[in-house]
Amino acid sequence: MGRTRSQENGEQQQVPANSAAASGLATRYATAIFELAEQHGELDAVASDLEGLRRMFAGSQDLQRLTVNPSLSRGDEEKAMAALSEAASFSALTRNFLGVLASHRRLHSLDSIAQAFVTRLAEQRGQVQARVVTASPLPAKDLAALKSSLAAYAGKTVDLDVAVDPSLLGGLVVTMGSRMIDASLKSKLKGLELSMRGVG
């Protein structure tokens, strides 16, 4: 089998071996950028930049491929992030941080890092970060009702992080920290399927 360009340069893509390692990695990077942003009084600016990045990556297959393409060198990734940061008018702190991620081949963890950052910011402000995944976009009034219900459940102000996953057969999945508050129709059907097979 032929060697990839990154292998020839000794720059293999390093992906954490398991979810625990990936979570720890994201937390370390999120903590680093959070503390820097806090020192410079730029928590809101960086949070906005990271949320913008998540939306960009979610809506672009080209950007998604950028994070897992082993043929790209560190320099290629750094240039791509610099161009993206310039076009999006990100803060200098965010630009430098993306450069660090690219130079360390950690762009594949960007979504997890952004999530960890937003979660920590919410916790510092006495809020709870709730991840909501729906099969189709929810109307604003439904989101408001959901936010109110979750706030009553948590006893704190809730900051919603909403995503759409068409692969869900219906319903929604709500996660607050490590707690899954609700289950999608898909997971219920999966549970029924396993039960019929005598599993669980």
CSV table of C-alpha atoms in Angstrom, one decimal:
chain,number,residue,atom,x,y,z
A,1,MET,CA,0.0,0.0,0.0
A,2,GLY,CA,1.3,3.5,-0.9
A,3,ARG,CA,2.3,6.0,1.7
A,4,THR,CA,0.2,9.1,2.2
A,5,ARG,CA,1.8,12.5,2.0
A,6,SER,CA,1.3,13.0,5.7
A,7,GLN,CA,3.0,9.7,6.5
A,8,GLU,CA,6.0,10.7,4.3
A,9,ASN,CA,6.3,13.9,6.3
A,10,GLY,CA,5.9,12.0,9.6
A,11,GLU,CA,2.6,13.8,10.2
A,12,GLN,CA,0.0,11.1,10.8
A,13,GLN,CA,-3.4,12.2,11.8
A,14,GLN,CA,-3.7,11.5,15.5
A,15,VAL,CA,-7.2,10.5,16.6
A,16,PRO,CA,-7.9,9.5,20.2
A,17,ALA,CA,-8.3,5.8,20.7
A,18,ASN,CA,-11.5,6.0,22.6
A,19,SER,CA,-14.3,8.3,23.6
A,20,ALA,CA,-12.8,8.9,27.0
A,21,ALA,CA,-9.5,10.0,25.5
A,22,ALA,CA,-11.4,12.2,23.1
A,23,SER,CA,-13.4,13.8,25.9
A,24,GLY,CA,-10.3,14.4,28.0
A,25,LEU,CA,-8.5,16.0,25.0
A,26,ALA,CA,-11.5,18.3,24.2
A,27,THR,CA,-11.7,19.3,27.9
A,28,ARG,CA,-8.0,20.2,28.0
A,29,TYR,CA,-8.1,22.4,24.9
A,30,ALA,CA,-11.4,24.0,26.0
A,31,THR,CA,-9.9,24.8,29.4
A,32,ALA,CA,-6.9,26.4,27.8
A,33,ILE,CA,-8.9,28.7,25.5
A,34,PHE,CA,-11.4,29.4,28.2
A,35,GLU,CA,-8.8,30.6,30.6
A,36,LEU,CA,-7.1,32.8,28.0
A,37,ALA,CA,-10.5,34.2,26.9
A,38,GLU,CA,-11.3,35.0,30.5
A,39,GLN,CA,-8.0,36.7,31.1
A,40,HIS,CA,-8.5,38.9,28.1
A,41,GLY,CA,-12.2,39.6,28.8
A,42,GLU,CA,-13.2,37.8,25.6
A,43,LEU,CA,-15.4,34.9,26.7
A,44,ASP,CA,-18.4,36.1,24.8
A,45,ALA,CA,-16.4,36.8,21.6
A,46,VAL,CA,-14.7,33.4,21.7
A,47,ALA,CA,-18.0,31.6,22.5
A,48,SER,CA,-19.6,33.3,19.5
A,49,ASP,CA,-16.6,32.4,17.2
A,50,LEU,CA,-16.7,28.8,18.3
A,51,GLU,CA,-20.5,28.5,17.8
A,52,GLY,CA,-20.1,30.1,14.4
A,53,LEU,CA,-17.4,27.5,13.6
A,54,ARG,CA,-19.7,24.7,14.6
A,55,ARG,CA,-22.4,25.9,12.2
A,56,MET,CA,-19.9,26.3,9.4
A,57,PHE,CA,-18.5,22.8,9.8
A,58,ALA,CA,-22.0,21.3,10.2
A,59,GLY,CA,-23.1,22.9,6.9
A,60,SER,CA,-19.9,22.1,4.9
A,61,GLN,CA,-18.7,18.7,3.8
A,62,ASP,CA,-15.5,20.3,2.5
A,63,LEU,CA,-14.7,21.6,6.0
A,64,GLN,CA,-15.6,18.3,7.6
A,65,ARG,CA,-13.2,16.5,5.2
A,66,LEU,CA,-10.5,19.0,6.0
A,67,THR,CA,-10.4,17.7,9.6
A,68,VAL,CA,-9.8,14.0,8.7
A,69,ASN,CA,-7.9,14.2,5.4
A,70,PRO,CA,-4.5,12.6,6.1
A,71,SER,CA,-3.0,13.9,2.8
A,72,LEU,CA,-3.1,17.5,4.1
A,73,SER,CA,0.0,18.8,5.9
A,74,ARG,CA,0.0,20.8,9.1
A,75,GLY,CA,0.8,23.8,7.0
A,76,ASP,CA,-2.2,23.2,4.7
A,77,GLU,CA,-4.5,23.0,7.7
A,78,GLU,CA,-3.0,26.1,9.3
A,79,LYS,CA,-3.5,28.1,6.0
A,80,ALA,CA,-7.1,26.9,5.7
A,81,MET,CA,-7.9,27.9,9.3
A,82,ALA,CA,-6.2,31.3,8.8
A,83,ALA,CA,-8.3,32.0,5.7
A,84,LEU,CA,-11.5,30.9,7.4
A,85,SER,CA,-10.8,33.0,10.4
A,86,GLU,CA,-10.1,36.0,8.3
A,87,ALA,CA,-13.2,35.6,6.2
A,88,ALA,CA,-15.4,35.2,9.4
A,89,SER,CA,-13.7,38.1,11.2
A,90,PHE,CA,-12.9,35.9,14.3
A,91,SER,CA,-11.1,37.5,17.2
A,92,ALA,CA,-7.3,37.3,17.3
A,93,LEU,CA,-7.5,34.9,20.2
A,94,THR,CA,-9.7,32.5,18.3
A,95,ARG,CA,-7.5,32.7,15.2
A,96,ASN,CA,-4.4,31.8,17.2
A,97,PHE,CA,-6.2,29.0,18.9
A,98,LEU,CA,-7.3,27.5,15.6
A,99,GLY,CA,-3.7,27.8,14.4
A,100,VAL,CA,-2.6,25.8,17.4
A,101,LEU,CA,-5.3,23.1,16.8
A,102,ALA,CA,-4.2,22.8,13.2
A,103,SER,CA,-0.5,22.6,14.0
A,104,HIS,CA,-1.2,19.8,16.5
A,105,ARG,CA,-3.6,18.0,14.1
A,106,ARG,CA,-6.5,18.4,16.5
A,107,LEU,CA,-9.1,20.0,14.2
A,108,HIS,CA,-11.1,16.7,14.3
A,109,SER,CA,-11.9,17.6,17.9
A,110,LEU,CA,-13.1,21.1,17.2
A,111,ASP,CA,-16.8,20.3,17.8
A,112,SER,CA,-16.1,18.6,21.1
A,113,ILE,CA,-13.9,21.5,22.2
A,114,ALA,CA,-16.5,24.1,21.3
A,115,GLN,CA,-19.1,22.1,23.2
A,116,ALA,CA,-16.9,21.8,26.3
A,117,PHE,CA,-16.2,25.6,26.1
A,118,VAL,CA,-19.8,26.5,26.0
A,119,THR,CA,-20.7,24.1,28.8
A,120,ARG,CA,-18.1,25.6,31.1
A,121,LEU,CA,-19.2,29.1,30.2
A,122,ALA,CA,-22.8,28.2,31.1
A,123,GLU,CA,-21.7,26.6,34.4
A,124,GLN,CA,-19.7,29.7,35.4
A,125,ARG,CA,-22.8,31.8,34.8
A,126,GLY,CA,-25.1,29.6,36.8
A,127,GLN,CA,-26.7,28.1,33.7
A,128,VAL,CA,-27.1,24.6,32.4
A,129,GLN,CA,-26.1,23.6,28.9
A,130,ALA,CA,-28.6,21.4,27.2
A,131,ARG,CA,-27.9,19.6,23.9
A,132,VAL,CA,-31.1,19.1,21.9
A,133,VAL,CA,-31.2,17.0,18.8
A,134,THR,CA,-34.4,16.8,16.7
A,135,ALA,CA,-35.4,15.0,13.6
A,136,SER,CA,-36.5,18.3,12.0
A,137,PRO,CA,-36.3,22.0,13.0
A,138,LEU,CA,-38.5,23.0,15.9
A,139,PRO,CA,-40.6,26.2,15.8
A,140,ALA,CA,-39.4,29.0,18.0
A,141,LYS,CA,-42.4,28.6,20.3
A,142,ASP,CA,-41.7,24.9,20.9
A,143,LEU,CA,-38.1,25.7,21.6
A,144,ALA,CA,-39.1,28.3,24.1
A,145,ALA,CA,-41.5,25.8,25.8
A,146,LEU,CA,-38.8,23.2,25.9
A,147,LYS,CA,-36.3,25.6,27.4
A,148,SER,CA,-38.8,26.6,30.1
A,149,SER,CA,-39.5,22.9,30.9
A,150,LEU,CA,-35.8,22.1,31.2
A,151,ALA,CA,-35.2,25.1,33.4
A,152,ALA,CA,-37.9,23.9,35.7
A,153,TYR,CA,-36.4,20.4,35.7
A,154,ALA,CA,-32.8,21.7,36.4
A,155,GLY,CA,-33.7,24.5,38.7
A,156,LYS,CA,-31.4,26.8,36.7
A,157,THR,CA,-31.3,28.9,33.6
A,158,VAL,CA,-30.9,26.7,30.6
A,159,ASP,CA,-28.8,27.5,27.5
A,160,LEU,CA,-30.0,25.4,24.5
A,161,ASP,CA,-27.6,24.0,21.9
A,162,VAL,CA,-29.9,22.8,19.1
A,163,ALA,CA,-29.0,20.5,16.3
A,164,VAL,CA,-31.0,18.7,13.6
A,165,ASP,CA,-30.4,15.0,12.7
A,166,PRO,CA,-32.7,13.7,10.0
A,167,SER,CA,-31.6,10.2,10.8
A,168,LEU,CA,-33.8,10.3,13.9
A,169,LEU,CA,-37.2,8.7,13.1
A,170,GLY,CA,-39.0,11.1,15.3
A,171,GLY,CA,-39.1,12.9,18.7
A,172,LEU,CA,-36.0,14.4,20.1
A,173,VAL,CA,-32.9,13.7,22.3
A,174,VAL,CA,-32.1,16.0,25.1
A,175,THR,CA,-28.9,15.7,27.0
A,176,MET,CA,-27.9,17.8,30.1
A,177,GLY,CA,-24.4,17.0,31.1
A,178,SER,CA,-24.2,13.2,31.2
A,179,ARG,CA,-27.9,12.8,31.7
A,180,MET,CA,-30.2,12.0,28.8
A,181,ILE,CA,-33.6,13.5,29.6
A,182,ASP,CA,-35.6,12.1,26.7
A,183,ALA,CA,-35.3,9.4,24.1
A,184,SER,CA,-36.0,9.5,20.4
A,185,LEU,CA,-38.4,7.2,18.7
A,186,LYS,CA,-35.5,5.6,17.0
A,187,SER,CA,-33.9,4.5,20.3
A,188,LYS,CA,-37.2,3.2,21.5
A,189,LEU,CA,-37.6,1.1,18.4
A,190,LYS,CA,-34.1,-0.2,18.8
A,191,GLY,CA,-34.9,-1.2,22.4
A,192,LEU,CA,-38.0,-3.0,21.2
A,193,GLU,CA,-36.0,-4.8,18.5
A,194,LEU,CA,-33.4,-6.0,21.1
A,195,SER,CA,-36.2,-7.1,23.4
A,196,MET,CA,-37.8,-9.2,20.7
A,197,ARG,CA,-34.4,-10.8,20.1
A,198,GLY,CA,-34.1,-11.7,23.7
A,199,VAL,CA,-31.3,-9.2,24.3
A,200,GLY,CA,-31.4,-7.0,27.5
